[in-house]
Tab-separated table of C-alpha atoms and ligand atoms in Angstrom:
chain	number	residue	atom	x	y	z
A	1	MET	CA	-31.435	47.787	-13.109
A	2	GLU	CA	-34.965	49.170	-12.831
A	3	PHE	CA	-36.527	51.040	-15.728
A	4	PHE	CA	-39.633	53.157	-15.966
A	5	ASP	CA	-42.973	51.936	-17.344
A	6	ILE	CA	-42.525	54.146	-20.373
A	7	VAL	CA	-39.232	54.414	-22.218
A	8	ASN	CA	-38.166	56.672	-25.045
A	9	VAL	CA	-35.916	55.402	-27.808
A	10	LYS	CA	-35.072	57.901	-30.524
A	11	ASP	CA	-38.385	59.254	-31.888
A	12	LYS	CA	-40.601	56.607	-30.290
A	13	PHE	CA	-42.161	55.803	-26.949
A	14	PHE	CA	-42.698	52.328	-25.582
A	15	GLU	CA	-44.712	51.057	-22.631
A	16	GLN	CA	-43.973	48.067	-20.461
A	17	TYR	CA	-45.610	44.975	-21.950
A	18	ILE	CA	-44.051	41.923	-20.299
A	19	GLY	CA	-42.354	42.540	-16.978
A	20	LYS	CA	-39.218	40.793	-15.763
A	21	TYR	CA	-41.057	38.596	-13.250
A	22	GLU	CA	-43.451	37.316	-15.902
A	23	LEU	CA	-40.499	36.676	-18.229
A	24	ASN	CA	-38.757	34.724	-15.507
A	25	SER	CA	-41.804	32.620	-14.829
A	26	ILE	CA	-42.518	31.738	-18.469
A	27	ILE	CA	-38.878	30.938	-19.163
A	28	THR	CA	-38.789	28.702	-16.083
A	29	GLY	CA	-41.709	26.716	-17.514
A	30	ILE	CA	-40.017	26.307	-20.906
A	31	ALA	CA	-36.723	25.307	-19.250
A	32	GLN	CA	-38.515	22.565	-17.320
A	33	ARG	CA	-39.934	21.182	-20.537
A	34	ILE	CA	-36.522	21.262	-22.240
A	35	ASN	CA	-34.918	19.563	-19.219
A	36	ASN	CA	-37.496	16.826	-19.436
A	37	ASP	CA	-37.468	16.433	-23.225
A	38	TYR	CA	-33.670	16.248	-23.487
A	39	LYS	CA	-32.892	14.444	-20.240
A	40	ASN	CA	-31.195	11.635	-22.158
A	41	CYS	CA	-28.611	13.967	-23.660
A	42	SER	CA	-25.100	13.027	-22.591
A	43	THR	CA	-21.560	14.321	-22.777
A	44	HIS	CA	-21.145	12.455	-26.067
A	45	ASN	CA	-24.557	13.449	-27.309
A	46	PRO	CA	-25.292	16.908	-25.904
A	47	LEU	CA	-28.130	19.187	-26.967
A	48	ILE	CA	-26.700	21.690	-29.431
A	49	ILE	CA	-28.342	25.006	-28.646
A	50	ILE	CA	-28.011	27.589	-31.397
A	51	GLY	CA	-28.892	31.144	-30.416
A	52	VAL	CA	-29.698	33.623	-33.157
A	53	LEU	CA	-27.825	36.866	-32.556
A	54	ASN	CA	-28.264	39.597	-31.616
A	55	GLY	CA	-31.789	39.450	-30.276
A	56	SER	CA	-31.679	36.117	-28.445
A	57	PHE	CA	-28.662	36.789	-26.240
A	58	MET	CA	-30.513	37.768	-23.066
A	59	PHE	CA	-33.269	35.169	-23.370
A	60	LEU	CA	-30.733	32.452	-24.123
A	61	ALA	CA	-28.526	33.464	-21.190
A	62	ASP	CA	-31.442	33.250	-18.759
A	63	LEU	CA	-32.795	30.048	-20.306
A	64	VAL	CA	-29.560	28.045	-20.205
A	65	LYS	CA	-28.971	28.951	-16.551
A	66	MET	CA	-32.099	26.928	-15.803
A	67	LEU	CA	-31.043	23.863	-17.814
A	68	ASN	CA	-29.599	20.807	-16.084
A	69	ILE	CA	-29.013	18.738	-19.226
A	70	LYS	CA	-25.747	18.280	-21.096
A	71	CYS	CA	-25.701	21.014	-23.714
A	72	GLU	CA	-23.446	23.090	-25.915
A	73	ILE	CA	-24.198	26.732	-26.680
A	74	HIS	CA	-23.424	28.239	-30.055
A	75	PHE	CA	-24.454	31.422	-31.801
A	76	ILE	CA	-25.215	32.293	-35.372
A	77	LYS	CA	-26.138	35.483	-37.084
A	78	VAL	CA	-28.549	36.152	-39.926
A	79	SER	CA	-29.520	39.447	-41.406
A	80	SER	CA	-33.189	39.967	-42.193
A	81	TYR	CA	-34.343	43.102	-40.522
A	82	SER	CA	-33.710	46.813	-40.091
A	83	GLY	CA	-35.518	49.444	-38.054
A	84	THR	CA	-39.181	48.555	-37.656
A	85	GLU	CA	-39.584	47.075	-41.123
A	86	THR	CA	-39.289	43.352	-41.604
A	87	THR	CA	-37.988	42.484	-45.038
A	88	GLY	CA	-38.194	38.745	-44.735
A	89	LYS	CA	-34.938	38.504	-46.642
A	90	VAL	CA	-32.512	36.144	-45.034
A	91	THR	CA	-28.919	36.083	-46.080
A	92	GLU	CA	-26.571	33.263	-45.209
A	93	ILE	CA	-26.071	31.810	-41.756
A	94	LEU	CA	-22.914	33.266	-40.259
A	95	GLY	CA	-20.696	31.792	-37.597
A	96	LEU	CA	-21.777	28.166	-37.322
A	97	THR	CA	-18.555	26.267	-36.666
A	98	ARG	CA	-20.095	23.219	-34.962
A	99	ASP	CA	-20.844	20.153	-37.074
A	100	ILE	CA	-24.491	19.376	-36.324
A	101	THR	CA	-24.826	16.195	-38.378
A	102	ASN	CA	-26.561	13.525	-36.273
A	103	GLN	CA	-26.916	15.897	-33.321
A	104	ASN	CA	-29.966	17.063	-31.373
A	105	VAL	CA	-30.296	20.727	-32.246
A	106	LEU	CA	-32.440	23.493	-30.794
A	107	ILE	CA	-32.677	26.895	-32.503
A	108	VAL	CA	-33.342	29.737	-30.066
A	109	GLU	CA	-34.857	32.975	-31.392
A	110	ASP	CA	-36.045	36.157	-29.706
A	111	ILE	CA	-39.167	36.619	-31.833
A	112	VAL	CA	-40.988	35.008	-34.728
A	113	ASP	CA	-42.930	37.606	-36.714
A	114	THR	CA	-43.702	36.646	-40.335
A	115	GLY	CA	-41.835	33.405	-39.685
A	116	LEU	CA	-39.708	33.779	-42.806
A	117	THR	CA	-36.444	34.027	-40.892
A	118	MET	CA	-37.173	30.935	-38.842
A	119	ARG	CA	-38.373	28.966	-41.855
A	120	GLU	CA	-35.197	29.776	-43.766
A	121	LEU	CA	-33.001	28.993	-40.775
A	122	TYR	CA	-34.781	25.695	-40.191
A	123	HIS	CA	-34.418	24.793	-43.845
A	124	GLN	CA	-30.720	25.624	-44.023
A	125	LEU	CA	-29.883	23.794	-40.798
A	126	SER	CA	-31.927	20.747	-41.793
A	127	LEU	CA	-29.700	20.388	-44.879
A	128	LYS	CA	-26.869	19.599	-42.458
A	129	LYS	CA	-28.768	16.446	-41.413
A	130	PRO	CA	-29.139	16.867	-37.644
A	131	LEU	CA	-30.717	13.952	-35.740
A	132	THR	CA	-33.445	16.252	-34.406
A	133	LEU	CA	-34.037	19.920	-35.165
A	134	ASP	CA	-36.456	21.958	-33.082
A	135	MET	CA	-37.335	25.596	-32.562
A	136	CYS	CA	-37.705	27.715	-29.451
A	137	THR	CA	-38.780	31.341	-29.422
A	138	LEU	CA	-39.374	33.822	-26.660
A	139	LEU	CA	-42.146	35.648	-28.517
A	140	TYR	CA	-44.425	34.549	-31.328
A	141	LYS	CA	-46.633	36.936	-33.300
A	142	LYS	CA	-48.934	34.128	-34.395
A	143	VAL	CA	-51.342	36.510	-36.150
A	144	LYS	CA	-48.525	37.825	-38.340
A	145	CYS	CA	-46.933	34.497	-39.193
A	146	LYS	CA	-47.178	33.835	-42.945
A	147	VAL	CA	-45.763	30.317	-43.016
A	148	HIS	CA	-46.460	27.040	-41.283
A	149	LEU	CA	-43.969	26.491	-38.482
A	150	ASN	CA	-44.063	23.764	-35.903
A	151	ILE	CA	-42.389	25.667	-33.072
A	152	LYS	CA	-41.848	23.259	-30.177
A	153	TYR	CA	-41.250	25.874	-27.492
A	154	VAL	CA	-43.119	29.190	-27.575
A	155	CYS	CA	-42.674	31.194	-24.396
A	156	LYS	CA	-45.401	33.679	-25.222
A	157	GLU	CA	-47.705	34.473	-28.114
A	158	ILE	CA	-48.131	38.211	-28.568
A	159	GLU	CA	-50.362	40.505	-30.574
A	160	ASP	CA	-49.070	42.396	-33.589
A	161	LYS	CA	-47.000	44.902	-31.648
A	162	PHE	CA	-43.500	46.140	-32.258
A	163	VAL	CA	-41.533	45.265	-29.152
A	164	ILE	CA	-38.139	46.080	-27.723
A	165	GLY	CA	-36.153	45.179	-24.635
A	166	TYR	CA	-34.723	41.966	-23.236
A	167	GLY	CA	-32.511	41.614	-26.307
A	168	LEU	CA	-34.928	43.107	-28.821
A	169	ASP	CA	-34.083	46.443	-30.348
A	170	TYR	CA	-35.208	49.511	-32.172
A	171	ASP	CA	-32.291	50.419	-34.431
A	172	ASN	CA	-30.006	48.560	-32.036
A	173	LEU	CA	-31.149	50.495	-28.988
A	174	GLY	CA	-33.154	49.115	-26.100
A	175	ARG	CA	-31.669	45.623	-25.967
A	176	ASN	CA	-30.498	46.147	-22.391
A	177	TYR	CA	-33.925	46.592	-20.796
A	178	ASP	CA	-34.826	43.753	-18.440
A	179	SER	CA	-38.483	43.787	-19.549
A	180	ILE	CA	-40.263	43.821	-22.910
A	181	TYR	CA	-41.749	47.135	-24.042
A	182	SER	CA	-44.248	47.716	-26.849
A	183	LEU	CA	-44.565	50.682	-29.162
A	184	ILE	CA	-47.186	53.115	-27.967
A	185	GLU	CA	-50.432	53.136	-29.962
A	186	ASP	CA	-49.921	56.294	-32.093
A	187	ASP	CA	-46.871	54.809	-33.686
A	188	VAL	CA	-48.389	51.411	-34.421
A	189	SER	CA	-50.047	52.803	-37.570
A	190	VAL	CA	-46.622	53.780	-38.848
A	191	TRP	CA	-45.307	50.298	-38.086
A	192	ASN	CA	-48.341	48.627	-39.704
A	193	GLU	CA	-48.113	50.734	-42.841
A	194	LYS	CA	-44.711	49.282	-43.476
A	195	ASN	CA	-45.842	45.667	-43.087
B	1	XMP	P1	-39.635	37.371	-39.277
B	1	XMP	O1	-40.650	38.326	-39.851
B	1	XMP	O2	-38.721	36.816	-40.336
B	1	XMP	O3	-38.790	38.287	-38.359
B	1	XMP	O4	-40.283	36.300	-38.436
B	1	XMP	C1	-37.936	37.794	-37.452
B	1	XMP	C2	-36.928	38.826	-37.076
B	1	XMP	O5	-37.443	40.158	-37.212
B	1	XMP	C3	-37.119	40.925	-36.092
B	1	XMP	N1	-38.370	41.404	-35.474
B	1	XMP	C4	-38.444	42.235	-34.446
B	1	XMP	N2	-37.471	42.840	-33.735
B	1	XMP	N3	-39.111	43.850	-32.404
B	1	XMP	C5	-37.822	43.654	-32.713
B	1	XMP	O6	-36.949	44.199	-32.045
B	1	XMP	C6	-40.142	43.288	-33.067
B	1	XMP	O7	-41.312	43.497	-32.720
B	1	XMP	C7	-39.775	42.444	-34.159
B	1	XMP	N4	-40.512	41.719	-35.024
B	1	XMP	C8	-39.617	41.094	-35.817
B	1	XMP	C9	-36.317	40.040	-35.187
B	1	XMP	O8	-34.952	40.324	-35.405
B	1	XMP	C10	-36.592	38.643	-35.631
B	1	XMP	O9	-35.481	37.787	-35.482
B	2	MG	MG1	-33.754	38.213	-34.228
């Protein structure tokens, strides 16, 4: 589906920031690296991919279509965010039924902002003693990140902008857009005030 360059969600306007062709090309590059890095994974030792819902669903779907390694796909949910205000509070990990002890694990996120969610996730999953535990994110607001994270796969570093589309939402709307949109300038002050 094609969308306009500017979209309106509730009280806010967003402009196209990363188009679908650019997304496809950067994800292709990351998929090639993952294919190479995990080429020794086998049926008995697959890569355990853990997508963080809801935001990662579209990125993960496109990414795994480009993988030719043996992998399993699982999803978890954490709650750390509402509206345009990041709280940094992470509750428990929900929905992980797969035993990851001694497995190669890759966490897949839509966006790393302050990094607190990813740090907490990494910490909690590492307690389960995986063989390897790595992180992959579509977007990384490096300037906003408050903690040290060694993210193995970053598709794109972005400025401090509030973004929606391609899985990312504003109050649960906008996830269906096939491109990433950023909040238009006027509203950024509102977003920054809260952070
Ligand atoms: P932290 O700050 O813990 O935040 O790295 C990670 C989570 O916050 C959400 N988030 C966003 N969601 N547009 C969104 O739709 C954004 O610009 C944005 N920044 C942070 C997101 O859920 C992420 O998992
Ligand atoms: Mg998220």
